[in-house]
Amino acid sequence: KVRDDEHFLEKLGCGTSGSGVKVLSVFGNTGDGKSHTLNHVLFHGEEVFATSPSPTSCTVGVWAGYDPHLKLVVLDTEGLLGASTQQNRRMRLLLKVLAVSDVAVYRTRAERLHNDMFQFLGSASAAYLRHFTPELRALSSRCGLDVPLSSLGPAVIVFQETSRTQLLGQDSSPPGQADTLLQKRFHDLGQSTEAFSSVQYVGTQTIVPPTDYSKLLQTVQQQVKNTATRAPRQPAVVFSALQALSERFCGDICDDKISVYSFFPDEYFTCPSVCLSCNIRCKNGMNHQKDGVPHRADGLCQYIHQYNNKVLICKRCYEGGREMIVVPKTSASTDSPWLGLAKYAWAGYVLECASCGIIYRSRQYWMGNQDPESTVVRTEVKHVWPGSELFQADHQNAAQRVLDGMNYVYQSVSEYSTGPTKVVTAWLTDKVAPPYWRPNTEITECHGCRKPFEEAERKHHCRSCGEGFCQPCSTRTMPVPERGWGGAPVRVCDACYRQGGADHCNPKSEPQGLIARKVTEVAQSTLDMVTTAVDYPLCFVKGMARPDYWVPDHEITQCHQCNKVFTPSIPKHHCRACGQGVCGSCSTQSRPVPSRGWDHPVRVCNDCAARKGCL
């Protein structure tokens, strides 16, 4: 009901004279006469705060008044134990009021002090220290307040009114004995009041009405004049503090996740987000993401394949005090799409650290490749928070990157009228061929029939003599262990097949170049399969290679940006950053998207292209 601090001052009638004020609030169970007490103690019986004989509560929320004599902003609160809805949110509101108060009066008409009162105040003290003290310290700078707010809680006055029972400490002679007995009750119940600057007991026995409030008024006046722990401040500061606390600690509270053993459980003030993998609640304060603070939870998380929440951390960086997450990729960020695809077919996926560079290739050697987890990385299972995309930049879009790279190769070499497999395979063969093989660049005709090779015709090497042959002249297979090929049959020319193979090599030694060639056998078959995939209709292949964050083609009926309806003549394109389907006009630009694993410029929608910073 209050718009801003100026409206707050206007409604209270305290003006802008510049004089400081203190805040008094009242708490207690519903029906114990909190509003009536404030009216008679501070306003000479005037009904500033509404009272009613109705069995239902007449105070809903928090109401404010101003006492010009004591320069006191007075806050009246809704009663405890009332039959109200959203009880958890109302309880949280009480602590916000307590946090901005200088004096807090707990009003009770119980003939004997109930444990509920001690548990309420003890829980409030613990929650104040845990959640509100750091927030109040940061409130001044964040909200532009010109005076600091005290991290020490209010002075608490327990005001008990009885009719038949003796007051606390009434039968003991030493003065102040009631306060000592009160603290003993807190101690016996395992409750602490260390957040409060003081806890005092004020009692009155009313055998015949009206109630005598003189002792309570005297105690309130003493606390208002005491500036040792809490000094007066501007009324606008009071409003700003309460508004800031309301904005910080707001949001729905799930009743099924609330502890019933505390008046102010942590769930009232901590982030409601729960890890999707292990169901542990975030331990940060509410709305912490507004300050750029990420979610955080204690304890280890569990791995669930659905969320792929196991990350790889560079071991060298971790030992140096840094946490650098690495992800499997088809190629290094420094490789061109063509070279990266060839290396992927040859040496498998790579792990690239932003600090250390390439730290692992999955097929670096023909045999004996160690697992990366035992050599260069350490694994860690991370918590998965709602809305988080932390673990999506992995090898899940490797298939699509291979297709994009293969399309790049296909488009590049098509200008020379040469099939992509032939060019890339010949390049790979020359790079890793055994020493006794004749290079592809020197082979212009078949060594057997002397027929010149056509431009796109494949050249075959005999594993025995190393010369180049056409397909008809190299159809035979036999073991060539003397060249290091083991006991499995491999391709040989007709002449070597008739002679039974070469015998001028040491059969016990395996040339290093031959090991590389064995890897090339894998590379050739991989490229064959990839190129075959390119020959299929693209819409068929995309369904197999589509990353998880892409919107499926069958769900895309119109452009996500211009809403143009797709027809067979208007192709659908996916933005590599957001995964939405867009038309060609709305995706004319290219940018690297390293967060999704695309290190080279790829198609992005116009909105993502206009975003500042790294995608």
Coordinates of C-alpha atoms in Angstrom, one line a residue:
K1 CA 0.0 0.0 0.0
V2 CA 3.1 2.3 0.1
R3 CA 4.7 3.3 -3.2
D4 CA 8.0 4.8 -2.1
D5 CA 9.8 6.4 0.8
E6 CA 8.2 9.8 0.2
H7 CA 4.8 8.2 0.3
F8 CA 5.9 6.4 3.5
L9 CA 6.8 9.7 5.2
E10 CA 3.6 11.3 4.0
K11 CA 1.4 8.5 5.3
L12 CA 3.1 8.4 8.7
G13 CA 3.0 12.2 9.1
C14 CA 6.6 12.4 10.3
G15 CA 7.7 14.9 7.7
T16 CA 11.2 15.5 6.4
S17 CA 12.7 17.5 9.2
G18 CA 15.8 15.4 9.2
S19 CA 15.5 14.1 12.8
G20 CA 16.3 10.4 13.3
V21 CA 13.7 7.9 14.5
K22 CA 13.8 4.5 16.1
V23 CA 11.5 1.5 15.3
L24 CA 9.4 -0.5 17.7
S25 CA 7.5 -3.6 16.7
V26 CA 5.1 -5.9 18.6
F27 CA 4.8 -9.7 18.4
G28 CA 2.6 -12.3 20.1
N29 CA -0.1 -14.8 19.6
T30 CA -3.4 -13.7 18.0
G31 CA -5.9 -12.4 20.4
D32 CA -3.4 -11.3 23.1
G33 CA -4.1 -7.6 22.6
K34 CA -1.0 -6.4 20.7
S35 CA -2.8 -3.5 18.9
H36 CA -4.6 -2.5 22.1
T37 CA -1.3 -2.4 24.0
L38 CA 0.3 -0.1 21.4
N39 CA -2.6 2.2 21.4
H40 CA -2.5 2.7 25.2
V41 CA 1.2 2.7 25.7
L42 CA 2.2 5.1 23.0
F43 CA -1.0 6.9 21.8
H44 CA -2.9 7.5 25.0
G45 CA -5.7 5.1 24.1
E46 CA -6.3 6.6 20.6
E47 CA -7.1 3.8 18.2
V48 CA -4.2 4.2 15.8
F49 CA -4.2 0.5 15.3
A50 CA -7.5 -1.1 14.7
T51 CA -9.0 -3.4 17.4
S52 CA -12.1 -5.6 17.2
P53 CA -14.1 -8.0 19.3
S54 CA -14.5 -10.2 16.3
P55 CA -13.1 -13.8 16.7
T56 CA -11.2 -13.3 13.4
S57 CA -7.9 -11.4 13.3
C58 CA -8.3 -7.7 12.5
T59 CA -4.6 -7.1 11.8
V60 CA -3.4 -8.6 8.5
G61 CA 0.1 -7.9 7.3
V62 CA 2.1 -5.1 8.9
W63 CA 0.7 -1.7 9.9
A64 CA 2.8 1.4 10.8
G65 CA 2.2 4.4 13.0
Y66 CA 4.3 7.3 14.3
D67 CA 4.8 8.6 17.8
P68 CA 6.0 12.2 17.5
H69 CA 6.9 12.4 21.3
L70 CA 9.3 9.5 21.3
K71 CA 10.1 9.9 17.6
L72 CA 9.2 6.3 17.2
V73 CA 8.0 4.4 14.1
V74 CA 5.6 1.7 15.5
L75 CA 5.0 -1.5 13.5
D76 CA 2.0 -3.7 14.4
T77 CA 2.2 -7.3 13.2
E78 CA -0.2 -10.2 12.6
G79 CA -0.6 -12.6 15.5
L80 CA 1.0 -16.0 15.7
L81 CA -1.1 -19.2 15.8
G82 CA -3.8 -17.5 13.8
A83 CA -5.9 -19.4 11.2
S84 CA -4.4 -17.7 8.2
T85 CA -3.4 -18.8 4.7
Q86 CA 0.2 -18.7 3.5
Q87 CA 1.5 -19.1 7.1
N88 CA 5.1 -19.7 6.0
R89 CA 5.3 -16.4 4.1
R90 CA 3.7 -14.5 7.0
M91 CA 6.2 -16.0 9.4
R92 CA 9.0 -14.9 7.2
L93 CA 7.5 -11.4 7.1
L94 CA 7.7 -11.2 10.9
L95 CA 11.5 -11.7 10.8
K96 CA 11.9 -8.9 8.2
V97 CA 10.0 -6.6 10.7
L98 CA 12.2 -7.8 13.5
A99 CA 15.3 -7.1 11.4
V100 CA 14.5 -3.3 11.0
S101 CA 13.3 -2.9 14.6
D102 CA 15.3 -1.3 17.5
V103 CA 12.8 -2.5 20.1
A104 CA 10.7 -5.6 19.9
V105 CA 7.9 -6.2 22.4
Y106 CA 6.6 -9.8 22.8
R107 CA 3.1 -9.4 24.2
T108 CA 1.5 -12.4 26.0
R109 CA -1.5 -12.9 28.3
A110 CA -0.5 -16.4 29.2
E111 CA -0.6 -17.1 33.0
R112 CA 2.6 -19.0 32.6
L113 CA 5.2 -18.3 29.8
H114 CA 4.8 -21.0 27.1
N115 CA 7.6 -22.8 25.4
D116 CA 6.3 -21.4 22.1
M117 CA 7.5 -17.9 23.0
F118 CA 11.0 -19.1 23.8
Q119 CA 11.2 -21.2 20.7
F120 CA 9.9 -18.3 18.6
L121 CA 12.5 -15.8 19.9
G122 CA 15.4 -18.4 19.9
S123 CA 14.6 -19.4 16.3
A124 CA 14.4 -15.7 15.3
S125 CA 17.8 -15.0 16.9
A126 CA 19.4 -17.9 15.0
A127 CA 17.8 -17.0 11.7
Y128 CA 18.8 -13.3 12.2
L129 CA 22.4 -14.2 12.6
R130 CA 22.5 -16.7 9.8
H131 CA 20.6 -14.8 7.1
F132 CA 20.0 -11.1 8.0
T133 CA 23.3 -10.0 9.5
P134 CA 25.3 -10.4 6.3
E135 CA 22.4 -8.9 4.3
L136 CA 22.1 -5.9 6.5
R137 CA 25.9 -5.3 6.3
A138 CA 25.6 -5.2 2.5
L139 CA 22.4 -3.3 2.4
S140 CA 23.9 0.2 2.9
S141 CA 26.2 0.1 -0.1
R142 CA 23.8 -1.8 -2.4
C143 CA 20.8 0.4 -1.7
G144 CA 22.7 3.7 -1.4
L145 CA 21.9 4.2 2.3
D146 CA 23.9 7.0 3.8
V147 CA 24.1 5.4 7.3
P148 CA 25.2 1.8 8.1
L149 CA 22.7 -0.5 9.6
S150 CA 23.6 -2.3 12.8
S151 CA 24.3 -6.0 12.6
L152 CA 23.1 -6.4 16.2
G153 CA 19.5 -7.3 16.6
P154 CA 16.9 -5.3 18.5
A155 CA 16.3 -5.1 22.3
V156 CA 13.6 -7.6 23.2
I157 CA 11.0 -6.8 25.9
V158 CA 8.8 -9.7 27.1
F159 CA 5.6 -8.2 28.4
Q160 CA 3.4 -10.6 30.4
E161 CA 0.0 -9.8 31.8
T162 CA -1.5 -12.2 34.3
S163 CA -4.6 -12.2 36.4
R164 CA -4.1 -15.0 39.0
T165 CA -0.5 -16.1 38.6
Q166 CA 2.5 -14.5 40.2
L167 CA 4.8 -12.6 37.9
L168 CA 8.2 -14.0 37.0
G169 CA 10.6 -13.3 39.9
Q170 CA 7.9 -11.7 42.0
D171 CA 8.8 -13.9 45.0
S172 CA 12.5 -13.1 44.9
S173 CA 14.1 -10.1 46.5
P174 CA 17.2 -9.3 44.2
P175 CA 16.3 -6.8 41.5
G176 CA 16.7 -8.1 37.9
Q177 CA 16.0 -11.6 39.0
A178 CA 13.2 -11.9 36.4
D179 CA 15.7 -11.3 33.5
T180 CA 18.0 -14.0 34.9
L181 CA 15.1 -16.5 35.2
L182 CA 14.1 -15.6 31.6
Q183 CA 17.6 -16.4 30.3
K184 CA 17.6 -19.6 32.3
R185 CA 14.5 -20.8 30.5
F186 CA 16.1 -20.0 27.1
H187 CA 19.1 -22.0 28.2
D188 CA 17.1 -25.0 29.5
L189 CA 15.2 -25.2 26.1
G190 CA 18.4 -25.1 24.1
Q191 CA 17.6 -21.6 22.7
S192 CA 20.0 -18.7 22.3
T193 CA 19.3 -15.0 22.2
E194 CA 22.8 -13.8 21.2
A195 CA 21.4 -11.9 18.2
F196 CA 19.5 -9.5 20.4
S197 CA 21.2 -6.6 22.1
S198 CA 19.2 -7.3 25.4
V199 CA 16.3 -9.4 26.7
Q200 CA 14.2 -7.9 29.4
Y201 CA 11.1 -9.0 31.3
V202 CA 8.2 -6.7 32.2
G203 CA 5.2 -8.1 34.0
T204 CA 1.9 -6.7 35.3
Q205 CA -0.9 -8.4 37.2
T206 CA -4.4 -7.2 36.3
I207 CA -6.9 -8.4 38.9
V208 CA -9.3 -5.5 38.1
P209 CA -9.1 -3.7 34.7
P210 CA -7.7 -1.5 33.2
T211 CA -4.2 -2.8 32.6
D212 CA -1.3 -0.9 34.1
Y213 CA 1.1 -0.2 31.2
S214 CA 3.4 2.2 33.1
K215 CA 6.3 -0.2 33.6
L216 CA 6.2 -1.1 29.9
L217 CA 6.2 2.6 28.9
Q218 CA 9.1 3.3 31.2
T219 CA 11.1 0.4 29.8
V220 CA 10.3 1.5 26.2
Q221 CA 11.4 5.1 26.9
Q222 CA 14.7 3.8 28.4
Q223 CA 15.4 1.7 25.3
V224 CA 14.6 4.6 22.9
K225 CA 17.0 6.9 24.8
N226 CA 19.7 4.2 24.7
T227 CA 21.9 4.9 21.7
A228 CA 24.9 2.7 22.7
T229 CA 24.0 -0.1 20.3
R230 CA 21.5 1.3 17.9
A231 CA 21.3 5.0 16.9
P232 CA 18.3 6.8 15.4
R233 CA 18.1 7.0 11.6
Q234 CA 16.1 8.7 8.9
P235 CA 12.5 7.3 8.4
A236 CA 13.3 6.8 4.7
V237 CA 16.2 4.5 5.7
V238 CA 13.7 2.3 7.6
F239 CA 11.5 2.1 4.6
S240 CA 14.4 1.4 2.2
A241 CA 15.7 -1.4 4.6
L242 CA 12.4 -3.1 4.8
Q243 CA 11.8 -2.8 1.1
A244 CA 15.3 -4.2 0.3
L245 CA 14.8 -7.2 2.7
S246 CA 11.4 -7.9 1.1
E247 CA 12.9 -7.9 -2.4
R248 CA 15.8 -10.2 -1.2
F249 CA 13.7 -12.7 0.7
C250 CA 10.7 -13.2 -1.4
G251 CA 9.1 -16.0 -3.4
D252 CA 6.9 -19.0 -2.8
I253 CA 7.7 -21.5 -0.1
C254 CA 6.8 -25.1 -0.6
D255 CA 5.1 -26.4 2.5
D256 CA 6.3 -30.0 1.9
K257 CA 9.9 -29.0 2.2
I258 CA 9.7 -27.0 5.4
S259 CA 11.1 -28.2 8.7
V260 CA 8.4 -28.2 11.4
Y261 CA 10.9 -28.0 14.2
S262 CA 11.7 -24.3 13.9
F263 CA 9.7 -21.1 13.7
F264 CA 12.1 -19.7 11.1
P265 CA 13.6 -22.6 9.2
D266 CA 16.4 -22.0 6.6
E267 CA 13.9 -22.6 3.8
Y268 CA 12.3 -19.2 4.5
F269 CA 15.4 -17.4 3.5
T270 CA 17.5 -19.6 1.3
C271 CA 17.3 -20.1 -2.5
P272 CA 14.4 -22.6 -3.3
S273 CA 16.3 -24.2 -6.2
V274 CA 17.0 -27.9 -5.8
C275 CA 19.6 -29.9 -7.7
L276 CA 17.9 -31.9 -10.4
S277 CA 20.3 -34.8 -9.9
C278 CA 20.7 -35.3 -6.2
N279 CA 17.7 -33.2 -4.9
I280 CA 19.9 -31.1 -2.5
R281 CA 18.8 -27.5 -1.9
C282 CA 20.9 -24.5 -2.8
K283 CA 22.5 -23.1 0.4
N284 CA 22.8 -19.4 -0.9
G285 CA 20.3 -16.8 0.1
M286 CA 17.2 -16.0 -1.8
N287 CA 17.6 -14.1 -5.1
H288 CA 21.4 -14.5 -5.0
Q289 CA 21.6 -14.6 -8.8
K290 CA 20.7 -10.9 -8.9
D291 CA 24.2 -10.3 -7.5
G292 CA 25.8 -12.7 -10.0
V293 CA 26.4 -15.4 -7.4
P294 CA 25.9 -18.9 -8.8
H295 CA 24.0 -21.7 -7.1
R296 CA 26.0 -23.6 -4.4
A297 CA 25.3 -26.7 -2.3
D298 CA 27.2 -28.8 0.2
G299 CA 28.1 -32.4 -0.4
L300 CA 28.8 -34.5 -3.4
C301 CA 26.3 -34.9 -6.3
Q302 CA 25.3 -38.1 -8.1
Y303 CA 25.9 -38.7 -11.8
I304 CA 22.7 -39.1 -13.9
H305 CA 23.1 -39.8 -17.6
Q306 CA 20.1 -37.7 -18.4
Y307 CA 21.9 -34.5 -17.2
N308 CA 25.4 -35.6 -18.3
N309 CA 26.6 -33.8 -15.2
K310 CA 30.1 -35.3 -15.1
V311 CA 32.7 -32.8 -16.1
L312 CA 36.4 -33.2 -16.9
I313 CA 38.9 -30.8 -15.2
C314 CA 42.4 -30.2 -16.5
K315 CA 44.6 -31.9 -13.9
R316 CA 47.6 -29.6 -14.4
C317 CA 45.4 -26.5 -13.9
Y318 CA 43.7 -28.0 -10.9
E319 CA 47.0 -28.7 -9.2
G320 CA 47.9 -25.1 -9.9
G321 CA 44.9 -23.8 -8.1
R322 CA 42.6 -23.2 -11.1
E323 CA 39.5 -25.1 -12.2
M324 CA 39.5 -25.4 -16.0
I325 CA 36.7 -27.5 -17.4
V326 CA 37.5 -29.3 -20.7
V327 CA 35.1 -30.9 -23.1
P328 CA 35.6 -33.5 -25.8
K329 CA 35.6 -31.9 -29.2
T330 CA 36.0 -33.1 -32.8
S331 CA 38.8 -30.6 -33.5
A332 CA 41.0 -28.1 -31.8
S333 CA 40.0 -24.4 -31.9
T334 CA 43.2 -23.6 -33.9
D335 CA 42.4 -26.2 -36.6
S336 CA 40.5 -25.3 -39.8
P337 CA 37.3 -27.3 -40.3
W338 CA 39.0 -29.3 -43.1
L339 CA 42.1 -30.1 -41.1
G340 CA 40.1 -30.6 -37.9
L341 CA 37.9 -33.2 -39.7
A342 CA 40.8 -35.1 -41.0
K343 CA 42.5 -35.1 -37.6
Y344 CA 39.3 -36.3 -36.0
A345 CA 39.1 -39.2 -38.4
W346 CA 42.7 -40.0 -37.8
A347 CA 43.3 -39.4 -34.1
G348 CA 39.8 -39.2 -32.6
Y349 CA 38.3 -36.5 -30.4
V350 CA 40.5 -34.0 -28.5
L351 CA 40.5 -32.5 -25.0
E352 CA 41.5 -28.9 -25.2
C353 CA 42.2 -26.7 -22.1
A354 CA 41.9 -23.0 -22.5
S355 CA 45.2 -22.6 -20.6
C356 CA 47.3 -25.7 -21.6
G357 CA 46.0 -26.2 -25.2
I358 CA 45.5 -29.8 -26.5
I359 CA 46.1 -32.2 -23.6
Y360 CA 44.7 -35.4 -25.1
R361 CA 43.7 -37.2 -28.3
S362 CA 41.7 -40.4 -28.0
R363 CA 43.5 -42.2 -30.8
Q364 CA 46.9 -40.6 -30.5
Y365 CA 48.6 -44.0 -30.8
W366 CA 47.6 -47.2 -32.5
M367 CA 47.6 -49.1 -29.3
G368 CA 48.2 -48.4 -25.6
N369 CA 46.2 -45.2 -25.5
Q370 CA 45.5 -44.4 -21.8
D371 CA 42.3 -43.2 -20.5
P372 CA 42.3 -39.4 -20.0
E373 CA 41.0 -39.7 -16.5
S374 CA 44.1 -41.5 -15.4
T375 CA 46.5 -39.1 -17.1
V376 CA 45.5 -35.5 -17.9
V377 CA 42.1 -34.9 -16.3
R378 CA 40.1 -35.5 -13.1
T379 CA 36.4 -36.1 -13.1
E380 CA 33.9 -34.2 -11.0
V381 CA 30.2 -34.6 -10.8
K382 CA 28.5 -31.2 -10.7
H383 CA 25.1 -30.2 -9.4
V384 CA 22.4 -29.6 -12.0
W385 CA 20.3 -26.5 -11.3
P386 CA 17.1 -25.6 -13.0
G387 CA 17.7 -23.5 -16.1
S388 CA 21.4 -24.3 -16.1
E389 CA 23.2 -25.0 -19.4
L390 CA 26.6 -25.8 -17.9
F391 CA 26.9 -29.3 -19.2
Q392 CA 25.6 -28.9 -22.7
A393 CA 28.9 -27.9 -24.3
D394 CA 30.2 -31.5 -24.7
H395 CA 30.5 -34.1 -27.4
Q396 CA 26.7 -34.4 -27.9
N397 CA 26.9 -32.2 -31.1
A398 CA 30.0 -33.9 -32.4
A399 CA 28.0 -35.6 -35.1
Q400 CA 26.6 -32.3 -36.3
R401 CA 30.0 -30.8 -36.3
V402 CA 31.3 -33.6 -38.4
L403 CA 28.5 -33.0 -40.9
D404 CA 29.2 -29.3 -40.9
G405 CA 32.9 -30.0 -41.5
M406 CA 32.2 -32.5 -44.2
N407 CA 29.9 -30.1 -45.9
Y408 CA 32.7 -27.6 -45.7
V409 CA 35.1 -30.1 -47.3
Y410 CA 32.6 -31.0 -49.9
Q411 CA 32.0 -27.4 -50.9
S412 CA 35.7 -26.6 -51.0
V413 CA 36.8 -29.5 -53.2
S414 CA 33.8 -29.5 -55.5
E415 CA 35.3 -26.5 -57.3
Y416 CA 38.0 -28.8 -58.5
S417 CA 35.6 -31.6 -59.6
T418 CA 37.1 -34.1 -57.2
G419 CA 35.2 -36.2 -54.7
P420 CA 35.9 -35.2 -51.1
T421 CA 36.9 -38.7 -50.0
K422 CA 39.6 -39.1 -52.6
V423 CA 41.3 -35.8 -51.8
V424 CA 41.2 -36.2 -48.0
T425 CA 42.2 -39.9 -48.2
A426 CA 45.1 -39.2 -50.5
W427 CA 46.3 -36.4 -48.2
L428 CA 46.1 -38.6 -45.1
T429 CA 47.8 -41.5 -46.9
D430 CA 50.8 -39.3 -47.9
K431 CA 51.1 -38.0 -44.3
V432 CA 51.2 -41.3 -42.6
A433 CA 52.3 -43.8 -45.3
P434 CA 55.0 -46.4 -44.4
P435 CA 58.5 -45.5 -45.8
Y436 CA 58.4 -48.2 -48.5
W437 CA 55.1 -46.9 -50.0
R438 CA 55.2 -44.8 -53.1
P439 CA 53.6 -41.4 -52.5
N440 CA 50.3 -40.8 -54.1
T441 CA 51.6 -37.7 -55.9
E442 CA 54.1 -39.8 -57.8
I443 CA 51.6 -42.4 -58.9
T444 CA 50.1 -41.5 -62.3
E445 CA 49.5 -45.0 -63.7
C446 CA 48.9 -48.5 -62.4
H447 CA 52.2 -50.3 -61.7
G448 CA 50.7 -53.5 -63.0
C449 CA 48.7 -52.8 -66.2
R450 CA 50.2 -49.3 -66.8
K451 CA 46.7 -47.8 -67.2
P452 CA 46.7 -44.0 -66.4
F453 CA 44.7 -43.1 -63.3
E454 CA 41.7 -40.9 -63.9
E455 CA 41.2 -37.8 -61.6
A456 CA 38.7 -39.3 -59.2
E457 CA 39.9 -42.9 -59.4
R458 CA 41.2 -44.5 -56.2
K459 CA 44.8 -45.7 -56.0
H460 CA 45.6 -48.8 -54.0
H461 CA 48.9 -49.7 -52.4
C462 CA 50.2 -53.2 -52.3
R463 CA 51.1 -54.0 -48.7
S464 CA 54.0 -56.1 -49.8
C465 CA 55.9 -54.0 -52.4
G466 CA 54.3 -50.6 -51.7
E467 CA 53.6 -49.7 -55.4
G468 CA 50.3 -48.2 -56.6
F469 CA 47.7 -50.2 -58.4
C470 CA 44.2 -50.0 -59.8
Q471 CA 41.4 -52.0 -58.3
P472 CA 41.5 -54.9 -60.8
C473 CA 45.3 -55.4 -60.3
S474 CA 45.1 -55.5 -56.5
T475 CA 42.1 -57.8 -55.7
R476 CA 44.2 -60.4 -53.9
T477 CA 44.7 -60.6 -50.1
M478 CA 47.2 -62.6 -48.0
P479 CA 49.1 -62.2 -44.8
V480 CA 52.3 -60.0 -45.0
P481 CA 53.9 -60.5 -41.6
E482 CA 57.3 -59.6 -42.9
R483 CA 56.2 -56.0 -43.4
G484 CA 54.7 -55.9 -40.0
W485 CA 51.0 -56.4 -40.9
G486 CA 50.5 -59.4 -38.7
G487 CA 48.8 -62.6 -39.6
A488 CA 45.6 -61.1 -41.0
P489 CA 45.2 -61.0 -44.9
V490 CA 45.7 -57.6 -46.4
R491 CA 45.6 -56.2 -50.0
V492 CA 48.5 -57.2 -52.3
C493 CA 49.1 -56.9 -56.0
D494 CA 48.8 -60.0 -58.3
A495 CA 52.6 -60.2 -58.7
C496 CA 53.4 -60.3 -55.0
Y497 CA 50.6 -62.8 -54.5
R498 CA 52.2 -65.2 -57.0
Q499 CA 55.6 -64.7 -55.4
G500 CA 54.3 -65.2 -51.9
G501 CA 55.3 -61.8 -50.6
A502 CA 58.6 -59.9 -49.9
D503 CA 61.2 -61.5 -47.7
H504 CA 63.7 -58.6 -47.4
C505 CA 62.3 -57.1 -44.2
N506 CA 62.9 -58.2 -40.6
P507 CA 59.6 -59.9 -39.6
K508 CA 60.2 -59.1 -35.9
S509 CA 60.4 -55.3 -36.3
E510 CA 57.4 -53.2 -37.0
P511 CA 58.2 -49.8 -38.7
Q512 CA 56.8 -46.8 -37.0
G513 CA 55.4 -45.6 -40.3
L514 CA 53.4 -48.7 -40.5
I515 CA 51.7 -48.1 -37.1
A516 CA 50.6 -44.7 -38.5
R517 CA 49.3 -46.4 -41.6
K518 CA 47.1 -48.7 -39.5
V519 CA 45.5 -45.6 -38.0
T520 CA 44.9 -44.4 -41.5
E521 CA 42.9 -47.5 -42.2
V522 CA 40.5 -46.3 -39.6
A523 CA 40.6 -42.8 -41.0
Q524 CA 39.7 -44.0 -44.5
S525 CA 36.7 -46.0 -43.3
T526 CA 35.5 -43.1 -41.2
L527 CA 35.7 -40.7 -44.1
D528 CA 33.9 -43.2 -46.3
M529 CA 31.1 -43.4 -43.8
V530 CA 30.9 -39.6 -43.4
T531 CA 30.9 -39.0 -47.1
T532 CA 28.2 -41.6 -47.6
A533 CA 26.2 -39.8 -45.0
V534 CA 26.5 -36.5 -47.0
D535 CA 25.1 -38.3 -50.0
Y536 CA 21.9 -39.0 -48.1
P537 CA 19.2 -36.3 -48.0
L538 CA 20.3 -33.8 -45.4
C539 CA 16.9 -33.9 -43.6
F540 CA 17.5 -37.6 -42.9
V541 CA 21.0 -37.2 -41.6
K542 CA 20.1 -34.1 -39.4
G543 CA 17.7 -36.2 -37.4
M544 CA 20.5 -38.5 -36.4
A545 CA 23.1 -35.8 -35.7
R546 CA 20.9 -33.1 -34.2
P547 CA 22.3 -31.8 -30.8
D548 CA 19.9 -32.1 -27.8
Y549 CA 19.3 -28.4 -27.5
W550 CA 18.1 -28.0 -31.1
V551 CA 14.4 -27.8 -31.7
P552 CA 13.4 -30.9 -33.8
D553 CA 12.6 -30.2 -37.4
H554 CA 9.1 -31.5 -37.1
E555 CA 8.3 -29.0 -34.4
I556 CA 9.4 -26.0 -36.5
T557 CA 6.5 -24.7 -38.5
Q558 CA 7.6 -21.0 -38.8
C559 CA 10.7 -18.9 -38.3
H560 CA 11.4 -18.1 -34.7
Q561 CA 12.2 -14.5 -35.5
C562 CA 10.1 -13.2 -38.4
N563 CA 7.3 -15.9 -38.0
K564 CA 7.5 -16.7 -41.7
V565 CA 5.8 -20.0 -42.3
F566 CA 8.1 -22.7 -43.7
T567 CA 7.3 -24.3 -47.0
P568 CA 9.2 -26.9 -49.1
S569 CA 10.9 -24.0 -50.9
I570 CA 12.0 -22.2 -47.7
P571 CA 14.6 -24.3 -45.9
K572 CA 14.9 -24.5 -42.1
H573 CA 18.1 -23.5 -40.5
H574 CA 19.1 -24.0 -36.8
C575 CA 20.9 -21.3 -34.9
R576 CA 24.0 -23.0 -33.3
A577 CA 23.7 -20.8 -30.2
C578 CA 20.0 -20.9 -29.2
G579 CA 18.9 -24.0 -31.2
Q580 CA 15.8 -22.3 -32.6
G581 CA 14.7 -22.8 -36.2
V582 CA 15.0 -19.7 -38.4
C583 CA 14.8 -18.9 -42.1
G584 CA 17.8 -17.9 -44.2
S585 CA 17.1 -14.2 -44.0
C586 CA 17.1 -14.3 -40.2
S587 CA 20.4 -16.3 -40.0
T588 CA 22.8 -14.6 -42.5
Q589 CA 25.7 -14.1 -40.0
S590 CA 28.2 -16.5 -38.6
R591 CA 30.0 -16.4 -35.2
P592 CA 31.9 -18.9 -33.1
V593 CA 29.8 -20.5 -30.3
P594 CA 32.4 -22.0 -27.9
S595 CA 29.8 -22.5 -25.1
R596 CA 28.1 -25.0 -27.4
G597 CA 31.4 -26.5 -28.7
W598 CA 31.6 -24.6 -32.0
D599 CA 35.0 -23.0 -32.1
H600 CA 34.8 -21.8 -35.7
P601 CA 32.2 -19.4 -37.1
V602 CA 28.9 -21.2 -37.7
R603 CA 25.4 -20.1 -38.5
V604 CA 23.6 -18.1 -35.8
C605 CA 20.3 -16.2 -35.9
N606 CA 20.4 -12.4 -36.1
D607 CA 19.5 -12.0 -32.4
C608 CA 22.4 -14.2 -31.2
A609 CA 24.7 -12.5 -33.7
A610 CA 23.8 -9.1 -32.1
R611 CA 24.6 -10.3 -28.6
K612 CA 27.7 -8.8 -27.0
G613 CA 30.4 -10.9 -25.6
C614 CA 31.2 -14.5 -26.3
L615 CA 28.4 -16.8 -27.2

